[in-house]
mmCIF file of C-alpha atoms in Angstrom:
data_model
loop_
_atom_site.group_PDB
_atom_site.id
_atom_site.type_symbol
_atom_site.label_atom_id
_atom_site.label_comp_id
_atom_site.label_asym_id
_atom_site.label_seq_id
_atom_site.Cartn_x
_atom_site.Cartn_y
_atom_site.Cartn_z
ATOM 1 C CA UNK A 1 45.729 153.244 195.094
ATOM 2 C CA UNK A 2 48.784 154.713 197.531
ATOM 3 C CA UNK A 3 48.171 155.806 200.690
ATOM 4 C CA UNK A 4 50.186 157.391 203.462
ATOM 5 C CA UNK A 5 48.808 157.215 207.424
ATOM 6 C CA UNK A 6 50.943 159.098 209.930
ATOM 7 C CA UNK A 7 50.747 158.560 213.550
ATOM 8 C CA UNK A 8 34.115 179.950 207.401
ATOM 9 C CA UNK A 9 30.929 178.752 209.064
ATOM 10 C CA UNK A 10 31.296 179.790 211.806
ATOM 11 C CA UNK A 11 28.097 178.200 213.797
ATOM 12 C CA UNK A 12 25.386 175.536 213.100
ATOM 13 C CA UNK A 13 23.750 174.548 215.743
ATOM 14 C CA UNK A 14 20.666 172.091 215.916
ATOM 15 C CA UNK A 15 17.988 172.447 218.778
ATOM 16 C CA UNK A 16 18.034 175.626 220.645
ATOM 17 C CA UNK A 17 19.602 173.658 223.299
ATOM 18 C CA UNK A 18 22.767 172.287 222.330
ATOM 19 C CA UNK A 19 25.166 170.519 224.953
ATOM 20 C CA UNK A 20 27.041 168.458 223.124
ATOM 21 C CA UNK A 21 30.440 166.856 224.267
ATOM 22 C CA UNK A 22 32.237 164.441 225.875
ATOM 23 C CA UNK A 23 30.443 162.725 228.951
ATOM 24 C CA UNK A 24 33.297 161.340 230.625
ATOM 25 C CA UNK A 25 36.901 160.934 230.810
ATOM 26 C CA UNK A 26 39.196 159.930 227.817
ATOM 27 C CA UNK A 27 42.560 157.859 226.978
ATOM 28 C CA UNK A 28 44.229 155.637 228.973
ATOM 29 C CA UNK A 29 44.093 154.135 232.401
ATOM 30 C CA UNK A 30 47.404 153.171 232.482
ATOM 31 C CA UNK A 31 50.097 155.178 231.022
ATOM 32 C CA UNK A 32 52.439 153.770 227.876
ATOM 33 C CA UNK A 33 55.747 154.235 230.334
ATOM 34 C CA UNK A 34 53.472 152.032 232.645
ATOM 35 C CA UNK A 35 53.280 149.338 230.531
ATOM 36 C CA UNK A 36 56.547 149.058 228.937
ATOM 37 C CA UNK A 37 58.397 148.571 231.828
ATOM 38 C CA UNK A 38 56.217 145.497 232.641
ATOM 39 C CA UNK A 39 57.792 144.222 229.625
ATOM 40 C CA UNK A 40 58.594 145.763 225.790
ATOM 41 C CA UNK A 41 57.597 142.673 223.467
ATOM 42 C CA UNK A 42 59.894 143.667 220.220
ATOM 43 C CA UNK A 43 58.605 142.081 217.039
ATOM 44 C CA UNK A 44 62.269 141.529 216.279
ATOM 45 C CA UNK A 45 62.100 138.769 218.988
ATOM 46 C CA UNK A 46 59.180 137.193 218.215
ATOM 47 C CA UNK A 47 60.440 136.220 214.212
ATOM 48 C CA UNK A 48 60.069 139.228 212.737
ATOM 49 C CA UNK A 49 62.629 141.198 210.600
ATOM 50 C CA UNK A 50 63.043 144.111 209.447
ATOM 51 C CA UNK A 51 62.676 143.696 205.707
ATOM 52 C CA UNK A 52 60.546 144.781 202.650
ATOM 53 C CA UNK A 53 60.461 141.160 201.569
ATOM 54 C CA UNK A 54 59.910 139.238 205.003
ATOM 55 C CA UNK A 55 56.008 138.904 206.419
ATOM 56 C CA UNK A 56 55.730 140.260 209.384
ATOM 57 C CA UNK A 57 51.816 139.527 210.003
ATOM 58 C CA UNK A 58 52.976 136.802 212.241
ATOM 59 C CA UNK A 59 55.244 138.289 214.217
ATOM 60 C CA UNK A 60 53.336 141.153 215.673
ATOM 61 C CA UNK A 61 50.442 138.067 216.183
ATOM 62 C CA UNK A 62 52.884 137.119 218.547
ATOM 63 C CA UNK A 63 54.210 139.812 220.399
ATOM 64 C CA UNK A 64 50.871 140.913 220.501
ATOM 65 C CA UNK A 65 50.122 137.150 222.165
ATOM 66 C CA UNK A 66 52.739 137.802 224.572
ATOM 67 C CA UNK A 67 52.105 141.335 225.427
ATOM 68 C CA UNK A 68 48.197 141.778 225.589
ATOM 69 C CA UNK A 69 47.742 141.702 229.287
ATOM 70 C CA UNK A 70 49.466 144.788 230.491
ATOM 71 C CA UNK A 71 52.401 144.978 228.112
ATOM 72 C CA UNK A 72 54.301 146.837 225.522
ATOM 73 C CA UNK A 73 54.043 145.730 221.753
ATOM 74 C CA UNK A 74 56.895 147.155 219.718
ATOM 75 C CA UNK A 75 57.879 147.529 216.093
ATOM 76 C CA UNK A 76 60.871 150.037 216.505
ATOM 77 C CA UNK A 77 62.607 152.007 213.045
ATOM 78 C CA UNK A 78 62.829 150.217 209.888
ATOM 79 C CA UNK A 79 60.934 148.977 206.926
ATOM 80 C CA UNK A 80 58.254 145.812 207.553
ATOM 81 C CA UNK A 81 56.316 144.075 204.926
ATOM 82 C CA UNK A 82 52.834 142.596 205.849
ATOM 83 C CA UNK A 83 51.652 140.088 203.971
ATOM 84 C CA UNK A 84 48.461 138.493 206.111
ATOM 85 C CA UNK A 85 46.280 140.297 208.125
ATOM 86 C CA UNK A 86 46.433 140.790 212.025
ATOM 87 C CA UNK A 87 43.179 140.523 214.097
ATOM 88 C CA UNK A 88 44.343 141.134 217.626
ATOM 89 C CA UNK A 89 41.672 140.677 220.177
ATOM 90 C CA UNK A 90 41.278 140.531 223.919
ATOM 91 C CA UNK A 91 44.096 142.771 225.342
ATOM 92 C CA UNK A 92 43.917 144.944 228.169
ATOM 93 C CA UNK A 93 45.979 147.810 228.782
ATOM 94 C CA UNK A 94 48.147 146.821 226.065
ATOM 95 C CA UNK A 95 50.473 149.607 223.468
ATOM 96 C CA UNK A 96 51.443 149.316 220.248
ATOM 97 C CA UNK A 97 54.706 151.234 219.550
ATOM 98 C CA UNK A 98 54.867 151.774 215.881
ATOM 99 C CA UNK A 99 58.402 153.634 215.298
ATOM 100 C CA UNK A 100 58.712 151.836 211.618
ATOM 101 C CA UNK A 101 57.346 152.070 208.549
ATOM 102 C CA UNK A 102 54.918 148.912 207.653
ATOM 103 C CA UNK A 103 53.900 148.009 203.970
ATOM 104 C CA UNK A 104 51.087 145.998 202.898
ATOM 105 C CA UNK A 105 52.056 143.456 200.084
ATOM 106 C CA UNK A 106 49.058 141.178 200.774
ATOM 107 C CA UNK A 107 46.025 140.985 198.302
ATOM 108 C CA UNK A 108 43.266 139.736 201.053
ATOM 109 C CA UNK A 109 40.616 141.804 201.881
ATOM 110 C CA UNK A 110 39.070 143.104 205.514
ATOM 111 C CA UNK A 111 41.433 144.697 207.648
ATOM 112 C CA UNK A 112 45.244 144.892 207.430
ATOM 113 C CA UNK A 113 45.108 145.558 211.509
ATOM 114 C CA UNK A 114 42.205 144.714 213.342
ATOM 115 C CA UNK A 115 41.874 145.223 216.863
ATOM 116 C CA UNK A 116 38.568 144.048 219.027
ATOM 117 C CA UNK A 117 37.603 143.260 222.312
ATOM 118 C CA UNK A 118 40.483 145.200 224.035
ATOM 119 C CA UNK A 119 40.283 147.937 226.553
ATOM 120 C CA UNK A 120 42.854 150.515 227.868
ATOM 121 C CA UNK A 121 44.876 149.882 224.337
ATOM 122 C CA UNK A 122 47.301 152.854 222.437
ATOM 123 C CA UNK A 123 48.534 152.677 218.889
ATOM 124 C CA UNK A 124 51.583 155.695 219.258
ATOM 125 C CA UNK A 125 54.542 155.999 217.574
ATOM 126 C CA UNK A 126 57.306 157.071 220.163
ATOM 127 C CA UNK A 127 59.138 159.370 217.737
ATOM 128 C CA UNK A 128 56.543 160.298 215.400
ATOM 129 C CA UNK A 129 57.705 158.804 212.443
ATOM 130 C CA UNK A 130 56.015 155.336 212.560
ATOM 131 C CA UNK A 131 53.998 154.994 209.386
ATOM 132 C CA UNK A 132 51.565 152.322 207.522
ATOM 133 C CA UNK A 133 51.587 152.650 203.525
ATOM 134 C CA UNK A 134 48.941 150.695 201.990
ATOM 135 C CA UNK A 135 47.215 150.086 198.372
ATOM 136 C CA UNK A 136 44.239 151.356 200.412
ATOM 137 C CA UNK A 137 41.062 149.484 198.978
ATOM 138 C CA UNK A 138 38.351 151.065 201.160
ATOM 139 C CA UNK A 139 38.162 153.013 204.632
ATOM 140 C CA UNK A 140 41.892 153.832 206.257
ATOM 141 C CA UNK A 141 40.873 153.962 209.925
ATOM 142 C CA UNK A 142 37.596 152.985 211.575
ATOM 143 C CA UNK A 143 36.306 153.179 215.045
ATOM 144 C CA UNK A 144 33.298 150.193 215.388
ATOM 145 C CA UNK A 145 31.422 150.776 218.700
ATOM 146 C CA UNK A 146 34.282 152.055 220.702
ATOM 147 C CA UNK A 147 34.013 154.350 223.976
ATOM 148 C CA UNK A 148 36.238 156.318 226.328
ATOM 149 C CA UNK A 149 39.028 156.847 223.116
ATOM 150 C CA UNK A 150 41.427 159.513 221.756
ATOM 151 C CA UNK A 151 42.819 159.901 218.323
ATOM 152 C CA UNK A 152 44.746 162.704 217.353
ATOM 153 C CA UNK A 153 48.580 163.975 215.511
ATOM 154 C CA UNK A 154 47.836 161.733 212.768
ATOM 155 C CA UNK A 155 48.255 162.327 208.679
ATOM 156 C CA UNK A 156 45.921 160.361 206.470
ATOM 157 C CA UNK A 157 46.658 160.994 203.037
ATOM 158 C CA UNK A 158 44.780 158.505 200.097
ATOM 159 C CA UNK A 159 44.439 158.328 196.620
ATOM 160 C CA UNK A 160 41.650 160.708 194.891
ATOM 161 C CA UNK A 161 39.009 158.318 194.864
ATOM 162 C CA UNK A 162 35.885 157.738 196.406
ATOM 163 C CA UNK A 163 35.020 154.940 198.566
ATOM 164 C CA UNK A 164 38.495 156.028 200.617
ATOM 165 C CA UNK A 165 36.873 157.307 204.037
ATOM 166 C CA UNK A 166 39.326 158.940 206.124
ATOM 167 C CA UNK A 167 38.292 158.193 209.579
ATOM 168 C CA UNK A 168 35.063 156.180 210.196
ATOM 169 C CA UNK A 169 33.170 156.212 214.045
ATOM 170 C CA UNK A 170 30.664 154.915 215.942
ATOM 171 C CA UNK A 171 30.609 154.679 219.501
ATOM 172 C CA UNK A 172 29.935 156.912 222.696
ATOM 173 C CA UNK A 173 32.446 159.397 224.371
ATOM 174 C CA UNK A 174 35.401 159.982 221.658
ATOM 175 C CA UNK A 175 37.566 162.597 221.235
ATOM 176 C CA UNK A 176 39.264 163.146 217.570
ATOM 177 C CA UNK A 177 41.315 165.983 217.042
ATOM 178 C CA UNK A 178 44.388 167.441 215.186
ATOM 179 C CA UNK A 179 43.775 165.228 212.024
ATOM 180 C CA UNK A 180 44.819 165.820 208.184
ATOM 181 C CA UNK A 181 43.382 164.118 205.889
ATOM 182 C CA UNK A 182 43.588 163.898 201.957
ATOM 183 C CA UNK A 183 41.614 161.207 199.858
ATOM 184 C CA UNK A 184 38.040 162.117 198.076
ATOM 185 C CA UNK A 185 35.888 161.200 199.929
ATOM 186 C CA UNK A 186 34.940 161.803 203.770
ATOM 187 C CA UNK A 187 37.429 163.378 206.009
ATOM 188 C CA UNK A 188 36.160 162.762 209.217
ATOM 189 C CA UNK A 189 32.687 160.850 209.471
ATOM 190 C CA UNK A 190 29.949 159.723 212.057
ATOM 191 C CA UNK A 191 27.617 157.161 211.546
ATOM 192 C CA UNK A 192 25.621 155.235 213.878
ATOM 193 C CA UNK A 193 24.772 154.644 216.766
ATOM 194 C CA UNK A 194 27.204 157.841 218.373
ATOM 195 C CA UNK A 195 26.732 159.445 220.757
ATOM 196 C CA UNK A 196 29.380 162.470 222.751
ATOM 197 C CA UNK A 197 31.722 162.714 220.255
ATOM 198 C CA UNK A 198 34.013 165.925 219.977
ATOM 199 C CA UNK A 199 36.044 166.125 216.790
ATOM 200 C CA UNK A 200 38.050 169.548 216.948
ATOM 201 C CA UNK A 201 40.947 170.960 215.274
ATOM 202 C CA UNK A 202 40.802 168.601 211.721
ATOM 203 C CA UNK A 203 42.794 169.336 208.292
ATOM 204 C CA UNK A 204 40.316 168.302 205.114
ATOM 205 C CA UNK A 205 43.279 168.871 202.483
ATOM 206 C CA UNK A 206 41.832 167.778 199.034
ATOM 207 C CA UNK A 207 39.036 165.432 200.596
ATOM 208 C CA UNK A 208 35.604 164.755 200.422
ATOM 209 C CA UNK A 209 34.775 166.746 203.495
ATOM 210 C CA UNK A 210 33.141 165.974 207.112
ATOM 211 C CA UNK A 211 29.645 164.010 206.786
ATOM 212 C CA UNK A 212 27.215 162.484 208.999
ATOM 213 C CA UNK A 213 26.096 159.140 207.794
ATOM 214 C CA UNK A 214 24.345 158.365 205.511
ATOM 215 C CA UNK A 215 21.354 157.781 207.865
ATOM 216 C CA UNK A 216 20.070 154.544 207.701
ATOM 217 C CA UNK A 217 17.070 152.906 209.704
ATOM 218 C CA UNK A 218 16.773 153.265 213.219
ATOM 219 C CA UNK A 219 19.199 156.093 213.124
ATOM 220 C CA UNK A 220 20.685 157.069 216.689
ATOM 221 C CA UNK A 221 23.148 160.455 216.564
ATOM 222 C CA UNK A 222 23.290 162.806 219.086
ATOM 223 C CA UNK A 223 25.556 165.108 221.169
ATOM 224 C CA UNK A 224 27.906 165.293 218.442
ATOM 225 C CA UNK A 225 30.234 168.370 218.052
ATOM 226 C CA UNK A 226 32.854 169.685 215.270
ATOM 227 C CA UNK A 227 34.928 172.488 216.072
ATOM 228 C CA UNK A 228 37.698 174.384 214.035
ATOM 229 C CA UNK A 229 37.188 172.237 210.763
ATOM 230 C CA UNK A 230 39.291 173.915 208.061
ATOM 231 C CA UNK A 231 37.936 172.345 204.190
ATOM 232 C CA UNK A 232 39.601 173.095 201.282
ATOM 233 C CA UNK A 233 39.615 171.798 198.278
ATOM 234 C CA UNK A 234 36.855 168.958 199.029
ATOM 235 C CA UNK A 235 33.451 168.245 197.991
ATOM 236 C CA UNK A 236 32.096 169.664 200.891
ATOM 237 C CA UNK A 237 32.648 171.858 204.047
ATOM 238 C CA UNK A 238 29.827 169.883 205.801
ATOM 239 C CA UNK A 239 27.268 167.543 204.473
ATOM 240 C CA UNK A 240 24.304 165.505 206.147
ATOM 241 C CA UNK A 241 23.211 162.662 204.335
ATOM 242 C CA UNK A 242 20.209 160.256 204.686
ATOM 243 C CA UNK A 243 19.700 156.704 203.184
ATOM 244 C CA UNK A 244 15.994 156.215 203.102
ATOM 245 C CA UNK A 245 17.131 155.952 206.941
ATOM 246 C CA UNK A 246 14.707 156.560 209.929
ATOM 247 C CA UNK A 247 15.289 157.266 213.627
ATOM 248 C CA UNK A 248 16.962 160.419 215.060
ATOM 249 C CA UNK A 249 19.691 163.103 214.698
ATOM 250 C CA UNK A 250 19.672 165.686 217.487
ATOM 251 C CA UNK A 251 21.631 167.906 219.852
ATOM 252 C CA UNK A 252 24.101 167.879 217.459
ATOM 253 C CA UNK A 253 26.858 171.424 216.861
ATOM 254 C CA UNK A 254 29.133 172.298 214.242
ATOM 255 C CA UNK A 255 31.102 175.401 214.903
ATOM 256 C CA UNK A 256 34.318 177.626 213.342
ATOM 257 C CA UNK A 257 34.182 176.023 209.980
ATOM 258 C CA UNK A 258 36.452 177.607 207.640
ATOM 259 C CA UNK A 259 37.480 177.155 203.981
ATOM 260 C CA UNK A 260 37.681 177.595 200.429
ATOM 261 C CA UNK A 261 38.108 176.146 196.973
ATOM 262 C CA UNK A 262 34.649 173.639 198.015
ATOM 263 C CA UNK A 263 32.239 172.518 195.955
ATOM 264 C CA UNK A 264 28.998 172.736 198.472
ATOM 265 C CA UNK A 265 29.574 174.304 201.733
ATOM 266 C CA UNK A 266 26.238 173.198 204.025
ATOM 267 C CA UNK A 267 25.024 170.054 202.628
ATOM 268 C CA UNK A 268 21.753 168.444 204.717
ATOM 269 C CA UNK A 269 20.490 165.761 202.419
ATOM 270 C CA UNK A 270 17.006 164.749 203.978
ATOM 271 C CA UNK A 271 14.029 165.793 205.060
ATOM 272 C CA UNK A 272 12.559 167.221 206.848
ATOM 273 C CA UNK A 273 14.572 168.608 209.514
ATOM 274 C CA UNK A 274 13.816 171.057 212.204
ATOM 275 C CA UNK A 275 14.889 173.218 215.352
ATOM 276 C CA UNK A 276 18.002 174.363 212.914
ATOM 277 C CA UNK A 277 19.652 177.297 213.477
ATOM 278 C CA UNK A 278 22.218 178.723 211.615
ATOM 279 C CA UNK A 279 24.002 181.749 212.600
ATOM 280 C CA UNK A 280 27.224 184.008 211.334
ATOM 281 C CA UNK A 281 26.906 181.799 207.876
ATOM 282 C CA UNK A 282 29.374 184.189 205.729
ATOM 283 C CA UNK A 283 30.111 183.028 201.976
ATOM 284 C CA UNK A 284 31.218 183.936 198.779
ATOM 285 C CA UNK A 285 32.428 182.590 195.529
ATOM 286 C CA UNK A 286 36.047 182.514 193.905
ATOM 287 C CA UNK A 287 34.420 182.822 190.700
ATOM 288 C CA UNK A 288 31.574 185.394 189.651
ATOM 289 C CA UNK A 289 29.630 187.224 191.122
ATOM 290 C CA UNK A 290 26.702 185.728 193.188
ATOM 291 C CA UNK A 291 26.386 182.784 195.631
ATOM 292 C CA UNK A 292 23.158 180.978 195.754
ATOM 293 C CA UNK A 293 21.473 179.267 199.175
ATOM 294 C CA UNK A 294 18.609 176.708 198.467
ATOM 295 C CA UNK A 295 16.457 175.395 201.043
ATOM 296 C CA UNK A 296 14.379 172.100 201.105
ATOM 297 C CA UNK A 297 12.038 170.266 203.831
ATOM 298 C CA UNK A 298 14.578 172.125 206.400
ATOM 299 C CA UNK A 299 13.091 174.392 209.790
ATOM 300 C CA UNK A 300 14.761 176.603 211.905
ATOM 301 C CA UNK A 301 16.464 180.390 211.949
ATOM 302 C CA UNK A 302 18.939 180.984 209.088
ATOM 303 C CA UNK A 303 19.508 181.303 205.623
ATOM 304 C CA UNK A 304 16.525 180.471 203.529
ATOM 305 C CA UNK A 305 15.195 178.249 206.423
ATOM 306 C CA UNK A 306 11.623 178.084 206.868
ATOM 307 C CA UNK A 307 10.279 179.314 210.044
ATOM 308 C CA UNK A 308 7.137 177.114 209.971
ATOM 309 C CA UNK A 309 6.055 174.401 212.285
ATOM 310 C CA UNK A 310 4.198 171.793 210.273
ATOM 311 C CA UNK A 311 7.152 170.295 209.361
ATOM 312 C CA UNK A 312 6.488 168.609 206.406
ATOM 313 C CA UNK A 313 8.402 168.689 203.148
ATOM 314 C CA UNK A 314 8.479 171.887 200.783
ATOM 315 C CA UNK A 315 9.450 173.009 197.873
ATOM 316 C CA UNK A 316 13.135 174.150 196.879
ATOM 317 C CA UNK A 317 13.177 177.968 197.620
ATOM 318 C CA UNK A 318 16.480 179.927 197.382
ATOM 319 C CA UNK A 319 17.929 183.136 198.384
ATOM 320 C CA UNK A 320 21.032 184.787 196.234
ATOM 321 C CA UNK A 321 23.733 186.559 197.724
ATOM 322 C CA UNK A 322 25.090 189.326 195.216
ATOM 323 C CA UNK A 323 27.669 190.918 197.836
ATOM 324 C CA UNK A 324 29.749 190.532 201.098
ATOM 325 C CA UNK A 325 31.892 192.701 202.916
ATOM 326 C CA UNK A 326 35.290 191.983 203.906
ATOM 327 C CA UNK A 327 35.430 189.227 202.078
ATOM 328 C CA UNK A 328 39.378 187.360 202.195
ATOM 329 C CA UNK A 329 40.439 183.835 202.013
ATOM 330 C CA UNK A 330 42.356 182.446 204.996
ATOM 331 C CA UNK A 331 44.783 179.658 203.404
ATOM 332 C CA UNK A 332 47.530 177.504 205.503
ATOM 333 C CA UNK A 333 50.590 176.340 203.865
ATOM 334 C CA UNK A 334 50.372 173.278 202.971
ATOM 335 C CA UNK A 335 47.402 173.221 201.110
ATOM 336 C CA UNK A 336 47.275 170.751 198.132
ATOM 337 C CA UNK A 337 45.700 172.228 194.920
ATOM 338 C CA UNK A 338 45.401 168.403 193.405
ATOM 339 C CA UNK A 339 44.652 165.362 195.147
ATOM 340 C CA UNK A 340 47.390 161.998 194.679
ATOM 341 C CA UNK A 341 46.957 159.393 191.746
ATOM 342 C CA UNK A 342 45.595 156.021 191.799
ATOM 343 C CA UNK A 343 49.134 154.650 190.937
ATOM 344 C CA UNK A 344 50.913 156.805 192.400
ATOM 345 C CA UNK A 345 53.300 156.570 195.640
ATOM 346 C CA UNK A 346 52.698 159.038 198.397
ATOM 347 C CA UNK A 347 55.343 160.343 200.718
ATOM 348 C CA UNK A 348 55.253 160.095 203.621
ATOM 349 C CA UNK A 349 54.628 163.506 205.255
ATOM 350 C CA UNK A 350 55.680 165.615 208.424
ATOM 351 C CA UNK A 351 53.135 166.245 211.058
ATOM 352 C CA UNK A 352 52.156 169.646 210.729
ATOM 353 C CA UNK A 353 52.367 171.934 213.619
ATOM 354 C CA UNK A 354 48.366 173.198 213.110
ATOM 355 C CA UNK A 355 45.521 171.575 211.745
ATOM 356 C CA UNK A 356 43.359 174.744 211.632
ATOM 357 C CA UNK A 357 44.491 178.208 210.876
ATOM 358 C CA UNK A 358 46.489 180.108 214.311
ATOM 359 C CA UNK A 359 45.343 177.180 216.186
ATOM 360 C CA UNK A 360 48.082 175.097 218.031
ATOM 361 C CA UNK A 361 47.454 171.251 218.454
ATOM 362 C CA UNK A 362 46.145 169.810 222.220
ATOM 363 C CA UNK A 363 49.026 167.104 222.678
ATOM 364 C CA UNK A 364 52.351 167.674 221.412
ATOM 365 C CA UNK A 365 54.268 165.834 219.178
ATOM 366 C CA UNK A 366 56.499 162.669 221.001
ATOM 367 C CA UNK A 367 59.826 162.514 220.133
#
């Protein structure tokens, strides 16, 4: 399995009082240019080489040694082969400039790059061209119970399997946006415990679509918002999924979603949920000539929605669609119409200047 990583519902809102973003400041405390004049710790220097057949797991160990207290990290242009894993832990206000291209040869599992117990830290790539390509195995890029961060300008693009999450979170007060992603199975996914997370602006380009969970026990999600997500292609625009889970999803908002070619739009697998409200809900199908809602153990305003307040589970009941008006599909250009092969190498791609239709990205592009 190859992979590539690269440095219309229009509102769905649950509880009639929905706040949700970030509660505090995000990104750095101390700028990149801050730290790399303290000192730029090139791989190069620390036995690594620039070569397809040389392991460079060890070198960046080192720099990373040398440089995690205040310092630069850098693995400028060229071609790097990684051959054992790097857990780097306990930097502070530490970069990683990522300017080449690294590829995983290793067979080991976990993570290929690990990083834990670090604060103020930056993965960039100075020119935008740094790049990881990986026989991807499971999730390409997780967030575990981190706060205060910032990911965004960055292409994922996996094989069409499952089991190939794009991005993975947990944490408190995160901020992802201006994302692609292609694999098949979640784009961009919370689990828990979150809490303020913002995720705005994100590309699902032959994916499995945004999710939240699955919900396990002693589920903890709230003040959670998505925001321009633009699905095509994918299993779903949007899908809510429990495990047998308990505890609590709430105060949670998921606005301007817009796309085609899906499989489910609204997904909420659970029950039974309440204080739901849907508004401004506009679909139609590509092929024939009805589109059908269905509605289980779910309360609020909307669509099929019960308006009771026993809130106990219920039978399916459905409500068909047989027309719309104005109906047109809103496309962007580099939509894929097949997802990549198991054995097949993936290019590595240009970052795009949009992520969601006539909407320019937050941060531009270094370089």
């Amino acid at each position: 399995m190859k992979f590539s990583i690269l440095s219309a519902v229009p509102a769905l809102f649950f509880s009639s009082l929905v706040s949700a973003q970030l509660s505090g400041d995000v990104g750095l405390s101390n700028t990149r240019a801050s730290k790399a004049a303290i000192k730029v710790c090139n791989i190069l220097n620390y036995g690594g080489v620039a070569s397809k057949t040389t392991d460079n797991g060890p070198a960046i160990a080192s720099a990373w040694a040398a440089g995690k207290s205040g310092r630069e990290v850098y693995i400028l242009a060229g071609n790097y082969r990684l051959a054992t894993w790097v857990p780097l832990t306990g930097g502070k206000a530490v970069s990683i400039n990522l300017d080449g291209i690294i590829y995983r040869t290793g067979t080991e599992g976990g993570n290929m790059i690990f990083i834990e117990h670090t604060t103020d830290f930056e993965f960039y790539s100075s020119t935008s061209k740094g790049a990881v390509q990986v026989d991807a195995g499971a999730f390409h890029f997780v967030m575990d119970t981190c706060s205060n961060g910032e990911v965004y300008n960055m292409i994922i693009r996996g094989s069409n399997e499952g089991g190939l999450d794009g991005i993975d979170v947990w944490g408190t007060n995160n901020w992802i946006h201006d994302i692609e992603v292609t694999n098949k199975d979640e784009c961009i996914i919370v689990k828990s415990p979150t809490s303020y997370i913002l995720i705005k602006s994100i590309y699902c380009n032959c994916s499995g679509g945004c999710a939240t969970g699955s919900l396990g026990v002693d589920t903890d999600i709230h003040d959670i918002e998505y925001n321009h997500i633009y699905t095509q292609e994918s299993n779903q625009m949007l899908m809510i999924k429990s495990n047998a889970g308990s505890g609590s999803v709430y105060s949670c908002s998921f606005n301007n979603f817009m796309g085609h070619s899906n499989a489910y739009m609204l997904d909420i697998d659970g029950a039974p949920c309440y204080d739901i409200t849907i508004e401004s809900f506009d679909i139609w199908t590509e092929a024939g000539s009805e589109v059908l809602y269905k509605c289980e153990n779910a309360y609020g305003s909307g669509p099929c929605l019960s308006t009771g307040t026993d809130y106990t589970a219920y039978a399916i009941t459905t409500h068909t669609v047989t027309s719309v008006t104005s109906y047109s599909i809103t496309t962007m250009a580099a939509d894929f119409t097949v997802g990549f092969g198991l054995m097949t190498s993936i290019p590595i791609p240009a970052i795009p200047t949009s992520f969601f239709p006539g909407l320019a990205p937050s941060s531009a592009l270094l370089g």
